[in-house]
Amino acid sequence: MPEPFFSNNLGQQLKVLNILFEKDMNNGLKQLGITLTGTQTAVLMQLADRHPQQLTQKEVETTLRLSHPTTRGIVKRLAATGLISTTPAADD
């Protein structure tokens, strides 16, 4: 009898678990009438934790271990909904 595909690969098992958890969280948010993803919610939580200090996109990337394009997309969508505002950094 062949071994199950993920039987000896903890990394793959964790990835599948993460996907299932994120789907469940997104569905739960949707049922509450919140049209945000889990990742968008995590960014908002970071902002709330840092308030009134500003949070840079680089800090979001590092903390949530996201790529720059993913972070940029999340920030753009949150700004488009009016949930956040963005300003260029003085040293940018």
PDB file of N, CA, C and O in Angstrom, residues 2-58:
ATOM      1  N   PRO A   2       0.658   2.193  -0.932  1.00  0.00           N
ATOM      2  CA  PRO A   2       1.501   3.387  -0.984  1.00  0.00           C
ATOM      3  C   PRO A   2       1.233   4.324   0.190  1.00  0.00           C
ATOM      4  O   PRO A   2       0.131   4.362   0.728  1.00  0.00           O
ATOM      5  N   GLU A   3       2.291   5.064   0.571  1.00  0.00           N
ATOM      6  CA  GLU A   3       2.158   6.039   1.654  1.00  0.00           C
ATOM      7  C   GLU A   3       1.350   7.237   1.181  1.00  0.00           C
ATOM      8  O   GLU A   3       1.450   7.638   0.032  1.00  0.00           O
ATOM      9  N   PRO A   4       0.561   7.837   2.059  1.00  0.00           N
ATOM     10  CA  PRO A   4      -0.135   9.070   1.677  1.00  0.00           C
ATOM     11  C   PRO A   4       0.882  10.134   1.261  1.00  0.00           C
ATOM     12  O   PRO A   4       2.001  10.179   1.784  1.00  0.00           O
ATOM     13  N   PHE A   5       0.489  10.988   0.337  1.00  0.00           N
ATOM     14  CA  PHE A   5       1.396  11.979  -0.253  1.00  0.00           C
ATOM     15  C   PHE A   5       2.097  12.835   0.794  1.00  0.00           C
ATOM     16  O   PHE A   5       3.280  13.096   0.698  1.00  0.00           O
ATOM     17  N   PHE A   6       1.379  13.304   1.829  1.00  0.00           N
ATOM     18  CA  PHE A   6       1.968  14.220   2.799  1.00  0.00           C
ATOM     19  C   PHE A   6       2.460  13.526   4.070  1.00  0.00           C
ATOM     20  O   PHE A   6       2.799  14.182   5.030  1.00  0.00           O
ATOM     21  N   SER A   7       2.502  12.232   4.099  1.00  0.00           N
ATOM     22  CA  SER A   7       2.741  11.521   5.348  1.00  0.00           C
ATOM     23  C   SER A   7       4.051  11.880   6.036  1.00  0.00           C
ATOM     24  O   SER A   7       4.116  11.865   7.253  1.00  0.00           O
ATOM     25  N   ASN A   8       5.098  12.184   5.296  1.00  0.00           N
ATOM     26  CA  ASN A   8       6.390  12.446   5.923  1.00  0.00           C
ATOM     27  C   ASN A   8       6.889  13.859   5.670  1.00  0.00           C
ATOM     28  O   ASN A   8       8.075  14.117   5.788  1.00  0.00           O
ATOM     29  N   ASN A   9       6.025  14.767   5.314  1.00  0.00           N
ATOM     30  CA  ASN A   9       6.490  16.108   5.013  1.00  0.00           C
ATOM     31  C   ASN A   9       5.736  17.122   5.864  1.00  0.00           C
ATOM     32  O   ASN A   9       4.669  17.601   5.493  1.00  0.00           O
ATOM     33  N   LEU A  10       6.322  17.451   6.990  1.00  0.00           N
ATOM     34  CA  LEU A  10       5.696  18.369   7.931  1.00  0.00           C
ATOM     35  C   LEU A  10       5.423  19.727   7.295  1.00  0.00           C
ATOM     36  O   LEU A  10       4.373  20.329   7.524  1.00  0.00           O
ATOM     37  N   GLY A  11       6.345  20.213   6.466  1.00  0.00           N
ATOM     38  CA  GLY A  11       6.161  21.507   5.818  1.00  0.00           C
ATOM     39  C   GLY A  11       4.910  21.550   4.964  1.00  0.00           C
ATOM     40  O   GLY A  11       4.125  22.510   5.021  1.00  0.00           O
ATOM     41  N   GLN A  12       4.685  20.506   4.185  1.00  0.00           N
ATOM     42  CA  GLN A  12       3.489  20.459   3.343  1.00  0.00           C
ATOM     43  C   GLN A  12       2.228  20.342   4.186  1.00  0.00           C
ATOM     44  O   GLN A  12       1.199  20.939   3.875  1.00  0.00           O
ATOM     45  N   GLN A  13       2.304  19.578   5.263  1.00  0.00           N
ATOM     46  CA  GLN A  13       1.151  19.443   6.146  1.00  0.00           C
ATOM     47  C   GLN A  13       0.799  20.788   6.787  1.00  0.00           C
ATOM     48  O   GLN A  13      -0.382  21.150   6.887  1.00  0.00           O
ATOM     49  N   LEU A  14       1.811  21.535   7.201  1.00  0.00           N
ATOM     50  CA  LEU A  14       1.563  22.842   7.792  1.00  0.00           C
ATOM     51  C   LEU A  14       0.970  23.804   6.772  1.00  0.00           C
ATOM     52  O   LEU A  14       0.088  24.603   7.108  1.00  0.00           O
ATOM     53  N   LYS A  15       1.424  23.732   5.538  1.00  0.00           N
ATOM     54  CA  LYS A  15       0.880  24.593   4.492  1.00  0.00           C
ATOM     55  C   LYS A  15      -0.594  24.286   4.253  1.00  0.00           C
ATOM     56  O   LYS A  15      -1.416  25.194   4.139  1.00  0.00           O
ATOM     57  N   VAL A  16      -0.950  23.028   4.169  1.00  0.00           N
ATOM     58  CA  VAL A  16      -2.347  22.637   3.992  1.00  0.00           C
ATOM     59  C   VAL A  16      -3.176  23.122   5.180  1.00  0.00           C
ATOM     60  O   VAL A  16      -4.273  23.676   5.009  1.00  0.00           O
ATOM     61  N   LEU A  17      -2.662  22.954   6.387  1.00  0.00           N
ATOM     62  CA  LEU A  17      -3.358  23.418   7.577  1.00  0.00           C
ATOM     63  C   LEU A  17      -3.565  24.930   7.525  1.00  0.00           C
ATOM     64  O   LEU A  17      -4.644  25.436   7.836  1.00  0.00           O
ATOM     65  N   ASN A  18      -2.550  25.666   7.113  1.00  0.00           N
ATOM     66  CA  ASN A  18      -2.649  27.115   6.990  1.00  0.00           C
ATOM     67  C   ASN A  18      -3.732  27.510   5.986  1.00  0.00           C
ATOM     68  O   ASN A  18      -4.535  28.408   6.243  1.00  0.00           O
ATOM     69  N   ILE A  19      -3.769  26.853   4.852  1.00  0.00           N
ATOM     70  CA  ILE A  19      -4.778  27.154   3.824  1.00  0.00           C
ATOM     71  C   ILE A  19      -6.179  26.899   4.375  1.00  0.00           C
ATOM     72  O   ILE A  19      -7.077  27.725   4.212  1.00  0.00           O
ATOM     73  N   LEU A  20      -6.355  25.768   5.040  1.00  0.00           N
ATOM     74  CA  LEU A  20      -7.666  25.441   5.610  1.00  0.00           C
ATOM     75  C   LEU A  20      -8.069  26.438   6.698  1.00  0.00           C
ATOM     76  O   LEU A  20      -9.215  26.866   6.767  1.00  0.00           O
ATOM     77  N   PHE A  21      -7.129  26.807   7.538  1.00  0.00           N
ATOM     78  CA  PHE A  21      -7.399  27.775   8.600  1.00  0.00           C
ATOM     79  C   PHE A  21      -7.785  29.125   8.001  1.00  0.00           C
ATOM     80  O   PHE A  21      -8.758  29.755   8.437  1.00  0.00           O
ATOM     81  N   GLU A  22      -7.044  29.574   6.997  1.00  0.00           N
ATOM     82  CA  GLU A  22      -7.328  30.872   6.380  1.00  0.00           C
ATOM     83  C   GLU A  22      -8.691  30.875   5.685  1.00  0.00           C
ATOM     84  O   GLU A  22      -9.446  31.846   5.786  1.00  0.00           O
ATOM     85  N   LYS A  23      -9.035  29.786   5.007  1.00  0.00           N
ATOM     86  CA  LYS A  23     -10.362  29.691   4.388  1.00  0.00           C
ATOM     87  C   LYS A  23     -11.459  29.780   5.436  1.00  0.00           C
ATOM     88  O   LYS A  23     -12.455  30.476   5.262  1.00  0.00           O
ATOM     89  N   ASP A  24     -11.281  29.070   6.536  1.00  0.00           N
ATOM     90  CA  ASP A  24     -12.272  29.078   7.605  1.00  0.00           C
ATOM     91  C   ASP A  24     -12.404  30.473   8.209  1.00  0.00           C
ATOM     92  O   ASP A  24     -13.516  30.946   8.465  1.00  0.00           O
ATOM     93  N   MET A  25     -11.294  31.140   8.432  1.00  0.00           N
ATOM     94  CA  MET A  25     -11.321  32.489   8.986  1.00  0.00           C
ATOM     95  C   MET A  25     -11.999  33.455   8.023  1.00  0.00           C
ATOM     96  O   MET A  25     -12.843  34.260   8.430  1.00  0.00           O
ATOM     97  N   ASN A  26     -11.679  33.387   6.738  1.00  0.00           N
ATOM     98  CA  ASN A  26     -12.303  34.259   5.748  1.00  0.00           C
ATOM     99  C   ASN A  26     -13.808  34.023   5.676  1.00  0.00           C
ATOM    100  O   ASN A  26     -14.587  34.972   5.588  1.00  0.00           O
ATOM    101  N   ASN A  27     -14.227  32.763   5.728  1.00  0.00           N
ATOM    102  CA  ASN A  27     -15.663  32.454   5.725  1.00  0.00           C
ATOM    103  C   ASN A  27     -16.353  32.988   6.983  1.00  0.00           C
ATOM    104  O   ASN A  27     -17.471  33.489   6.916  1.00  0.00           O
ATOM    105  N   GLY A  28     -15.687  32.868   8.119  1.00  0.00           N
ATOM    106  CA  GLY A  28     -16.238  33.395   9.365  1.00  0.00           C
ATOM    107  C   GLY A  28     -16.395  34.904   9.314  1.00  0.00           C
ATOM    108  O   GLY A  28     -17.416  35.448   9.758  1.00  0.00           O
ATOM    109  N   LEU A  29     -15.409  35.594   8.776  1.00  0.00           N
ATOM    110  CA  LEU A  29     -15.504  37.048   8.630  1.00  0.00           C
ATOM    111  C   LEU A  29     -16.657  37.419   7.707  1.00  0.00           C
ATOM    112  O   LEU A  29     -17.420  38.343   7.986  1.00  0.00           O
ATOM    113  N   LYS A  30     -16.791  36.680   6.614  1.00  0.00           N
ATOM    114  CA  LYS A  30     -17.860  36.951   5.651  1.00  0.00           C
ATOM    115  C   LYS A  30     -19.227  36.770   6.306  1.00  0.00           C
ATOM    116  O   LYS A  30     -20.147  37.557   6.075  1.00  0.00           O
ATOM    117  N   GLN A  31     -19.381  35.738   7.133  1.00  0.00           N
ATOM    118  CA  GLN A  31     -20.654  35.495   7.818  1.00  0.00           C
ATOM    119  C   GLN A  31     -21.002  36.623   8.779  1.00  0.00           C
ATOM    120  O   GLN A  31     -22.164  36.879   9.052  1.00  0.00           O
ATOM    121  N   LEU A  32     -19.981  37.314   9.280  1.00  0.00           N
ATOM    122  CA  LEU A  32     -20.209  38.447  10.170  1.00  0.00           C
ATOM    123  C   LEU A  32     -20.450  39.744   9.391  1.00  0.00           C
ATOM    124  O   LEU A  32     -20.629  40.800   9.981  1.00  0.00           O
ATOM    125  N   GLY A  33     -20.421  39.635   8.073  1.00  0.00           N
ATOM    126  CA  GLY A  33     -20.621  40.817   7.237  1.00  0.00           C
ATOM    127  C   GLY A  33     -19.368  41.634   7.040  1.00  0.00           C
ATOM    128  O   GLY A  33     -19.418  42.778   6.605  1.00  0.00           O
ATOM    129  N   ILE A  34     -18.226  41.053   7.370  1.00  0.00           N
ATOM    130  CA  ILE A  34     -16.937  41.739   7.216  1.00  0.00           C
ATOM    131  C   ILE A  34     -16.306  41.264   5.916  1.00  0.00           C
ATOM    132  O   ILE A  34     -16.018  40.082   5.755  1.00  0.00           O
ATOM    133  N   THR A  35     -16.144  42.190   4.997  1.00  0.00           N
ATOM    134  CA  THR A  35     -15.630  41.820   3.678  1.00  0.00           C
ATOM    135  C   THR A  35     -14.119  42.014   3.594  1.00  0.00           C
ATOM    136  O   THR A  35     -13.613  42.626   2.665  1.00  0.00           O
ATOM    137  N   LEU A  36     -13.434  41.506   4.586  1.00  0.00           N
ATOM    138  CA  LEU A  36     -11.979  41.556   4.621  1.00  0.00           C
ATOM    139  C   LEU A  36     -11.434  40.143   4.680  1.00  0.00           C
ATOM    140  O   LEU A  36     -12.092  39.238   5.183  1.00  0.00           O
ATOM    141  N   THR A  37     -10.224  39.972   4.193  1.00  0.00           N
ATOM    142  CA  THR A  37      -9.557  38.685   4.341  1.00  0.00           C
ATOM    143  C   THR A  37      -8.851  38.641   5.693  1.00  0.00           C
ATOM    144  O   THR A  37      -8.671  39.678   6.345  1.00  0.00           O
ATOM    145  N   GLY A  38      -8.436  37.471   6.067  1.00  0.00           N
ATOM    146  CA  GLY A  38      -7.682  37.323   7.308  1.00  0.00           C
ATOM    147  C   GLY A  38      -6.405  38.141   7.302  1.00  0.00           C
ATOM    148  O   GLY A  38      -6.033  38.743   8.320  1.00  0.00           O
ATOM    149  N   THR A  39      -5.732  38.191   6.161  1.00  0.00           N
ATOM    150  CA  THR A  39      -4.486  38.948   6.064  1.00  0.00           C
ATOM    151  C   THR A  39      -4.756  40.443   6.179  1.00  0.00           C
ATOM    152  O   THR A  39      -4.019  41.168   6.851  1.00  0.00           O
ATOM    153  N   GLN A  40      -5.823  40.920   5.540  1.00  0.00           N
ATOM    154  CA  GLN A  40      -6.178  42.333   5.667  1.00  0.00           C
ATOM    155  C   GLN A  40      -6.500  42.665   7.122  1.00  0.00           C
ATOM    156  O   GLN A  40      -6.094  43.717   7.630  1.00  0.00           O
ATOM    157  N   THR A  41      -7.187  41.767   7.789  1.00  0.00           N
ATOM    158  CA  THR A  41      -7.504  41.963   9.201  1.00  0.00           C
ATOM    159  C   THR A  41      -6.236  42.005  10.036  1.00  0.00           C
ATOM    160  O   THR A  41      -6.118  42.823  10.953  1.00  0.00           O
ATOM    161  N   ALA A  42      -5.272  41.153   9.717  1.00  0.00           N
ATOM    162  CA  ALA A  42      -3.999  41.139  10.454  1.00  0.00           C
ATOM    163  C   ALA A  42      -3.267  42.475  10.295  1.00  0.00           C
ATOM    164  O   ALA A  42      -2.668  42.974  11.252  1.00  0.00           O
ATOM    165  N   VAL A  43      -3.317  43.059   9.092  1.00  0.00           N
ATOM    166  CA  VAL A  43      -2.687  44.362   8.878  1.00  0.00           C
ATOM    167  C   VAL A  43      -3.391  45.422   9.719  1.00  0.00           C
ATOM    168  O   VAL A  43      -2.736  46.248  10.377  1.00  0.00           O
ATOM    169  N   LEU A  44      -4.725  45.416   9.732  1.00  0.00           N
ATOM    170  CA  LEU A  44      -5.465  46.378  10.545  1.00  0.00           C
ATOM    171  C   LEU A  44      -5.152  46.208  12.032  1.00  0.00           C
ATOM    172  O   LEU A  44      -5.044  47.198  12.769  1.00  0.00           O
ATOM    173  N   MET A  45      -4.979  44.972  12.467  1.00  0.00           N
ATOM    174  CA  MET A  45      -4.633  44.714  13.868  1.00  0.00           C
ATOM    175  C   MET A  45      -3.248  45.272  14.194  1.00  0.00           C
ATOM    176  O   MET A  45      -3.031  45.830  15.274  1.00  0.00           O
ATOM    177  N   GLN A  46      -2.319  45.132  13.238  1.00  0.00           N
ATOM    178  CA  GLN A  46      -0.981  45.702  13.443  1.00  0.00           C
ATOM    179  C   GLN A  46      -1.068  47.211  13.594  1.00  0.00           C
ATOM    180  O   GLN A  46      -0.409  47.797  14.445  1.00  0.00           O
ATOM    181  N   LEU A  47      -1.857  47.839  12.727  1.00  0.00           N
ATOM    182  CA  LEU A  47      -2.022  49.290  12.795  1.00  0.00           C
ATOM    183  C   LEU A  47      -2.631  49.712  14.130  1.00  0.00           C
ATOM    184  O   LEU A  47      -2.196  50.694  14.737  1.00  0.00           O
ATOM    185  N   ALA A  48      -3.628  48.980  14.590  1.00  0.00           N
ATOM    186  CA  ALA A  48      -4.267  49.299  15.865  1.00  0.00           C
ATOM    187  C   ALA A  48      -3.279  49.161  17.025  1.00  0.00           C
ATOM    188  O   ALA A  48      -3.264  49.993  17.936  1.00  0.00           O
ATOM    189  N   ASP A  49      -2.441  48.133  16.970  1.00  0.00           N
ATOM    190  CA  ASP A  49      -1.449  47.920  18.029  1.00  0.00           C
ATOM    191  C   ASP A  49      -0.422  49.042  18.077  1.00  0.00           C
ATOM    192  O   ASP A  49       0.102  49.368  19.138  1.00  0.00           O
ATOM    193  N   ARG A  50      -0.116  49.615  16.922  1.00  0.00           N
ATOM    194  CA  ARG A  50       0.916  50.659  16.838  1.00  0.00           C
ATOM    195  C   ARG A  50       0.363  52.072  17.025  1.00  0.00           C
ATOM    196  O   ARG A  50       1.126  53.014  17.183  1.00  0.00           O
ATOM    197  N   HIS A  51      -0.965  52.223  16.950  1.00  0.00           N
ATOM    198  CA  HIS A  51      -1.573  53.558  17.008  1.00  0.00           C
ATOM    199  C   HIS A  51      -1.136  54.283  18.255  1.00  0.00           C
ATOM    200  O   HIS A  51      -1.112  53.681  19.326  1.00  0.00           O
ATOM    201  N   PRO A  52      -0.748  55.538  18.200  1.00  0.00           N
ATOM    202  CA  PRO A  52      -0.829  56.472  17.089  1.00  0.00           C
ATOM    203  C   PRO A  52       0.419  56.501  16.199  1.00  0.00           C
ATOM    204  O   PRO A  52       0.489  57.304  15.279  1.00  0.00           O
ATOM    205  N   GLN A  53       1.380  55.641  16.462  1.00  0.00           N
ATOM    206  CA  GLN A  53       2.573  55.613  15.613  1.00  0.00           C
ATOM    207  C   GLN A  53       2.232  55.076  14.230  1.00  0.00           C
ATOM    208  O   GLN A  53       1.321  54.261  14.073  1.00  0.00           O
ATOM    209  N   GLN A  54       3.015  55.515  13.239  1.00  0.00           N
ATOM    210  CA  GLN A  54       2.818  55.007  11.892  1.00  0.00           C
ATOM    211  C   GLN A  54       3.488  53.649  11.740  1.00  0.00           C
ATOM    212  O   GLN A  54       4.398  53.298  12.482  1.00  0.00           O
ATOM    213  N   LEU A  55       3.028  52.910  10.768  1.00  0.00           N
ATOM    214  CA  LEU A  55       3.560  51.587  10.461  1.00  0.00           C
ATOM    215  C   LEU A  55       3.984  51.602   9.001  1.00  0.00           C
ATOM    216  O   LEU A  55       3.218  52.012   8.133  1.00  0.00           O
ATOM    217  N   THR A  56       5.196  51.161   8.730  1.00  0.00           N
ATOM    218  CA  THR A  56       5.650  51.141   7.342  1.00  0.00           C
ATOM    219  C   THR A  56       5.245  49.832   6.668  1.00  0.00           C
ATOM    220  O   THR A  56       5.015  48.817   7.333  1.00  0.00           O
ATOM    221  N   GLN A  57       5.157  49.874   5.350  1.00  0.00           N
ATOM    222  CA  GLN A  57       4.851  48.651   4.608  1.00  0.00           C
ATOM    223  C   GLN A  57       5.936  47.611   4.836  1.00  0.00           C
ATOM    224  O   GLN A  57       5.647  46.415   4.905  1.00  0.00           O
ATOM    225  N   LYS A  58       7.173  48.048   4.967  1.00  0.00           N
ATOM    226  CA  LYS A  58       8.269  47.110   5.206  1.00  0.00           C
ATOM    227  C   LYS A  58       8.069  46.382   6.537  1.00  0.00           C
ATOM    228  O   LYS A  58       8.327  45.184   6.650  1.00  0.00           O
TER     229      LYS A  58
END
